[in-house]
């Protein structure tokens, strides 16, 4: 069997077996066990795609007492509203009260579950993830830090459950894989990633249509907003011991001015991190009066996951985030002060 995860440093044989047994043990049908699927707050393509792909696979296997959710505001970025399986999504308040099983996707730590953390009392809790910083808060943990996306781990589980891929499941897993590999551009784009993509595409999905819809479509106002935010970017060549840092920020007023929702800011880290003179890229996005969601990226000189952890967040070595306070300048000063502690 070819999978894109597993082996040393990944999920052990015992962990796979225990998870397969737990999922197979769920009683199907209208009177069956309640199964609550959860992904992280402000879900991205990997979180939603992995969760919905697995949800569709469970439904296909006869598990019908099934809900999918994420904490916080129940607002799905427009591009994801057409993902297969969105009919299984409920707001946080619509989650099962006392499910038999809880399965989390792309959730690195309990802090990413918001109020849904209460459901971790369930008899069966399976954590499906690929963050090295994962705190292993499940009873069963399928965590493979070498997997390019959580959807790689999901596909490994589906293979072991003998659930075949169909086009709907494949579309969800493909969106997840394309999201976390930067459309197959990042370093973890291994032969196994392309083999998985090939299996997904072979179900009949259309990568061109999916990419255009998910990654390359935005409202005119979002494009104009991007112009403002990119226009105020600042370069700090001396930061990170001379590796350089480029940063910008976006306020709630920016969003209001162009009538845009916060998620449209998430893709702005990509043009920012393309700056040749900087290893580290930072986008500081206002989420409240004194609160900012911070995205960090590095091209290889800095472990930004360690920087994020030092500031109360987490993520991957070269892509991480945290919640900051004060002015955007305060937030960036706090980041800058920690870069030299985490040079690679
Ligand atoms: P992004 O910048 O795309 O929002 O996030 C990059 C990576 O950092 C993702 O893996 C995401 O899960 C993680 N991340 C972003 N913000 C936070 C945070 O506040 N806490 C933790 N633990 N991880 C975060
Ligand atoms: Mn992910």
JSON list of C-alpha atoms in Angstrom, two decimals, residues 119-201:
[
{"chain": "A", "resi": 119, "resn": "UNK", "atom": "CA", "xyz": [-16.63, 17.72, 24.15]},
{"chain": "A", "resi": 120, "resn": "UNK", "atom": "CA", "xyz": [-13.21, 16.15, 24.83]},
{"chain": "A", "resi": 121, "resn": "UNK", "atom": "CA", "xyz": [-14.95, 14.29, 27.68]},
{"chain": "A", "resi": 122, "resn": "UNK", "atom": "CA", "xyz": [-16.43, 11.96, 25.04]},
{"chain": "A", "resi": 123, "resn": "UNK", "atom": "CA", "xyz": [-15.65, 8.23, 25.47]},
{"chain": "A", "resi": 124, "resn": "UNK", "atom": "CA", "xyz": [-13.74, 8.22, 22.18]},
{"chain": "A", "resi": 125, "resn": "UNK", "atom": "CA", "xyz": [-11.58, 11.18, 21.09]},
{"chain": "A", "resi": 126, "resn": "UNK", "atom": "CA", "xyz": [-9.43, 10.83, 17.97]},
{"chain": "A", "resi": 127, "resn": "UNK", "atom": "CA", "xyz": [-7.01, 13.61, 17.00]},
{"chain": "A", "resi": 128, "resn": "UNK", "atom": "CA", "xyz": [-6.09, 13.65, 13.29]},
{"chain": "A", "resi": 129, "resn": "UNK", "atom": "CA", "xyz": [-3.35, 16.16, 12.57]},
{"chain": "A", "resi": 130, "resn": "UNK", "atom": "CA", "xyz": [0.09, 16.93, 11.12]},
{"chain": "A", "resi": 131, "resn": "UNK", "atom": "CA", "xyz": [1.45, 19.71, 13.37]},
{"chain": "A", "resi": 132, "resn": "UNK", "atom": "CA", "xyz": [4.80, 18.94, 15.06]},
{"chain": "A", "resi": 133, "resn": "UNK", "atom": "CA", "xyz": [3.56, 21.09, 17.95]},
{"chain": "A", "resi": 134, "resn": "UNK", "atom": "CA", "xyz": [0.45, 18.89, 18.44]},
{"chain": "A", "resi": 135, "resn": "UNK", "atom": "CA", "xyz": [-0.19, 18.42, 22.17]},
{"chain": "A", "resi": 136, "resn": "UNK", "atom": "CA", "xyz": [-1.74, 14.94, 21.66]},
{"chain": "A", "resi": 137, "resn": "UNK", "atom": "CA", "xyz": [-4.88, 15.80, 23.58]},
{"chain": "A", "resi": 138, "resn": "UNK", "atom": "CA", "xyz": [-6.88, 12.84, 22.21]},
{"chain": "A", "resi": 139, "resn": "UNK", "atom": "CA", "xyz": [-7.35, 9.38, 23.62]},
{"chain": "A", "resi": 140, "resn": "UNK", "atom": "CA", "xyz": [-6.11, 8.27, 20.21]},
{"chain": "A", "resi": 141, "resn": "UNK", "atom": "CA", "xyz": [-3.71, 10.48, 18.28]},
{"chain": "A", "resi": 142, "resn": "UNK", "atom": "CA", "xyz": [-3.02, 10.13, 14.56]},
{"chain": "A", "resi": 143, "resn": "UNK", "atom": "CA", "xyz": [-0.38, 12.85, 14.29]},
{"chain": "A", "resi": 144, "resn": "UNK", "atom": "CA", "xyz": [2.17, 12.77, 11.48]},
{"chain": "A", "resi": 145, "resn": "UNK", "atom": "CA", "xyz": [4.40, 15.86, 11.43]},
{"chain": "A", "resi": 146, "resn": "UNK", "atom": "CA", "xyz": [5.89, 14.74, 8.13]},
{"chain": "A", "resi": 147, "resn": "UNK", "atom": "CA", "xyz": [2.51, 14.72, 6.40]},
{"chain": "A", "resi": 148, "resn": "UNK", "atom": "CA", "xyz": [2.10, 17.73, 4.12]},
{"chain": "A", "resi": 149, "resn": "UNK", "atom": "CA", "xyz": [-1.51, 18.18, 5.18]},
{"chain": "A", "resi": 150, "resn": "UNK", "atom": "CA", "xyz": [-3.98, 16.67, 7.63]},
{"chain": "A", "resi": 151, "resn": "UNK", "atom": "CA", "xyz": [-5.77, 15.26, 4.58]},
{"chain": "A", "resi": 152, "resn": "UNK", "atom": "CA", "xyz": [-2.76, 12.97, 4.02]},
{"chain": "A", "resi": 153, "resn": "UNK", "atom": "CA", "xyz": [-3.44, 11.39, 7.41]},
{"chain": "A", "resi": 154, "resn": "UNK", "atom": "CA", "xyz": [-7.17, 11.24, 6.62]},
{"chain": "A", "resi": 155, "resn": "UNK", "atom": "CA", "xyz": [-6.47, 9.35, 3.41]},
{"chain": "A", "resi": 156, "resn": "UNK", "atom": "CA", "xyz": [-4.20, 6.95, 5.32]},
{"chain": "A", "resi": 157, "resn": "UNK", "atom": "CA", "xyz": [-7.09, 6.23, 7.69]},
{"chain": "A", "resi": 158, "resn": "UNK", "atom": "CA", "xyz": [-9.64, 5.82, 4.89]},
{"chain": "A", "resi": 159, "resn": "UNK", "atom": "CA", "xyz": [-7.33, 3.35, 3.12]},
{"chain": "A", "resi": 160, "resn": "UNK", "atom": "CA", "xyz": [-7.04, 1.32, 6.30]},
{"chain": "A", "resi": 161, "resn": "UNK", "atom": "CA", "xyz": [-10.83, 1.47, 6.76]},
{"chain": "A", "resi": 162, "resn": "UNK", "atom": "CA", "xyz": [-11.26, 0.19, 3.19]},
{"chain": "A", "resi": 163, "resn": "UNK", "atom": "CA", "xyz": [-13.41, 3.19, 2.27]},
{"chain": "A", "resi": 164, "resn": "UNK", "atom": "CA", "xyz": [-12.81, 3.91, -1.42]},
{"chain": "A", "resi": 165, "resn": "UNK", "atom": "CA", "xyz": [-12.38, 7.49, -2.60]},
{"chain": "A", "resi": 166, "resn": "UNK", "atom": "CA", "xyz": [-15.19, 9.00, -4.63]},
{"chain": "A", "resi": 167, "resn": "UNK", "atom": "CA", "xyz": [-15.13, 12.36, -6.41]},
{"chain": "A", "resi": 168, "resn": "UNK", "atom": "CA", "xyz": [-16.75, 14.22, -3.50]},
{"chain": "A", "resi": 169, "resn": "UNK", "atom": "CA", "xyz": [-14.36, 12.89, -0.87]},
{"chain": "A", "resi": 170, "resn": "UNK", "atom": "CA", "xyz": [-11.49, 13.46, -3.29]},
{"chain": "A", "resi": 171, "resn": "UNK", "atom": "CA", "xyz": [-12.43, 17.09, -3.91]},
{"chain": "A", "resi": 172, "resn": "UNK", "atom": "CA", "xyz": [-12.35, 17.81, -0.18]},
{"chain": "A", "resi": 173, "resn": "UNK", "atom": "CA", "xyz": [-9.00, 16.05, 0.33]},
{"chain": "A", "resi": 174, "resn": "UNK", "atom": "CA", "xyz": [-7.56, 17.72, -2.78]},
{"chain": "A", "resi": 175, "resn": "UNK", "atom": "CA", "xyz": [-8.49, 21.21, -1.54]},
{"chain": "A", "resi": 176, "resn": "UNK", "atom": "CA", "xyz": [-6.84, 20.36, 1.77]},
{"chain": "A", "resi": 177, "resn": "UNK", "atom": "CA", "xyz": [-3.67, 19.04, 0.12]},
{"chain": "A", "resi": 178, "resn": "UNK", "atom": "CA", "xyz": [-3.42, 21.96, -2.31]},
{"chain": "A", "resi": 179, "resn": "UNK", "atom": "CA", "xyz": [-3.97, 24.46, 0.51]},
{"chain": "A", "resi": 180, "resn": "UNK", "atom": "CA", "xyz": [-1.21, 23.21, 2.78]},
{"chain": "A", "resi": 181, "resn": "UNK", "atom": "CA", "xyz": [1.34, 22.61, 0.00]},
{"chain": "A", "resi": 182, "resn": "UNK", "atom": "CA", "xyz": [0.75, 26.09, -1.45]},
{"chain": "A", "resi": 183, "resn": "UNK", "atom": "CA", "xyz": [-0.63, 24.40, -4.57]},
{"chain": "A", "resi": 184, "resn": "UNK", "atom": "CA", "xyz": [2.21, 21.86, -4.62]},
{"chain": "A", "resi": 185, "resn": "UNK", "atom": "CA", "xyz": [4.96, 24.48, -4.31]},
{"chain": "A", "resi": 186, "resn": "UNK", "atom": "CA", "xyz": [6.27, 24.02, -0.76]},
{"chain": "A", "resi": 187, "resn": "UNK", "atom": "CA", "xyz": [9.17, 21.80, 0.37]},
{"chain": "A", "resi": 188, "resn": "UNK", "atom": "CA", "xyz": [6.97, 19.01, 1.69]},
{"chain": "A", "resi": 189, "resn": "UNK", "atom": "CA", "xyz": [5.63, 18.40, -1.81]},
{"chain": "A", "resi": 190, "resn": "UNK", "atom": "CA", "xyz": [7.09, 14.89, -1.90]},
{"chain": "A", "resi": 191, "resn": "UNK", "atom": "CA", "xyz": [6.59, 12.14, -4.47]},
{"chain": "A", "resi": 192, "resn": "UNK", "atom": "CA", "xyz": [4.00, 10.71, -2.08]},
{"chain": "A", "resi": 193, "resn": "UNK", "atom": "CA", "xyz": [2.08, 14.00, -2.14]},
{"chain": "A", "resi": 194, "resn": "UNK", "atom": "CA", "xyz": [1.92, 13.90, -5.93]},
{"chain": "A", "resi": 195, "resn": "UNK", "atom": "CA", "xyz": [0.93, 10.22, -5.81]},
{"chain": "A", "resi": 196, "resn": "UNK", "atom": "CA", "xyz": [-1.93, 11.08, -3.49]},
{"chain": "A", "resi": 197, "resn": "UNK", "atom": "CA", "xyz": [-2.92, 14.00, -5.75]},
{"chain": "A", "resi": 198, "resn": "UNK", "atom": "CA", "xyz": [-2.90, 11.57, -8.69]},
{"chain": "A", "resi": 199, "resn": "UNK", "atom": "CA", "xyz": [-5.23, 9.16, -6.86]},
{"chain": "A", "resi": 200, "resn": "UNK", "atom": "CA", "xyz": [-7.55, 12.04, -5.99]},
{"chain": "A", "resi": 201, "resn": "UNK", "atom": "CA", "xyz": [-7.59, 13.44, -9.55]}
]
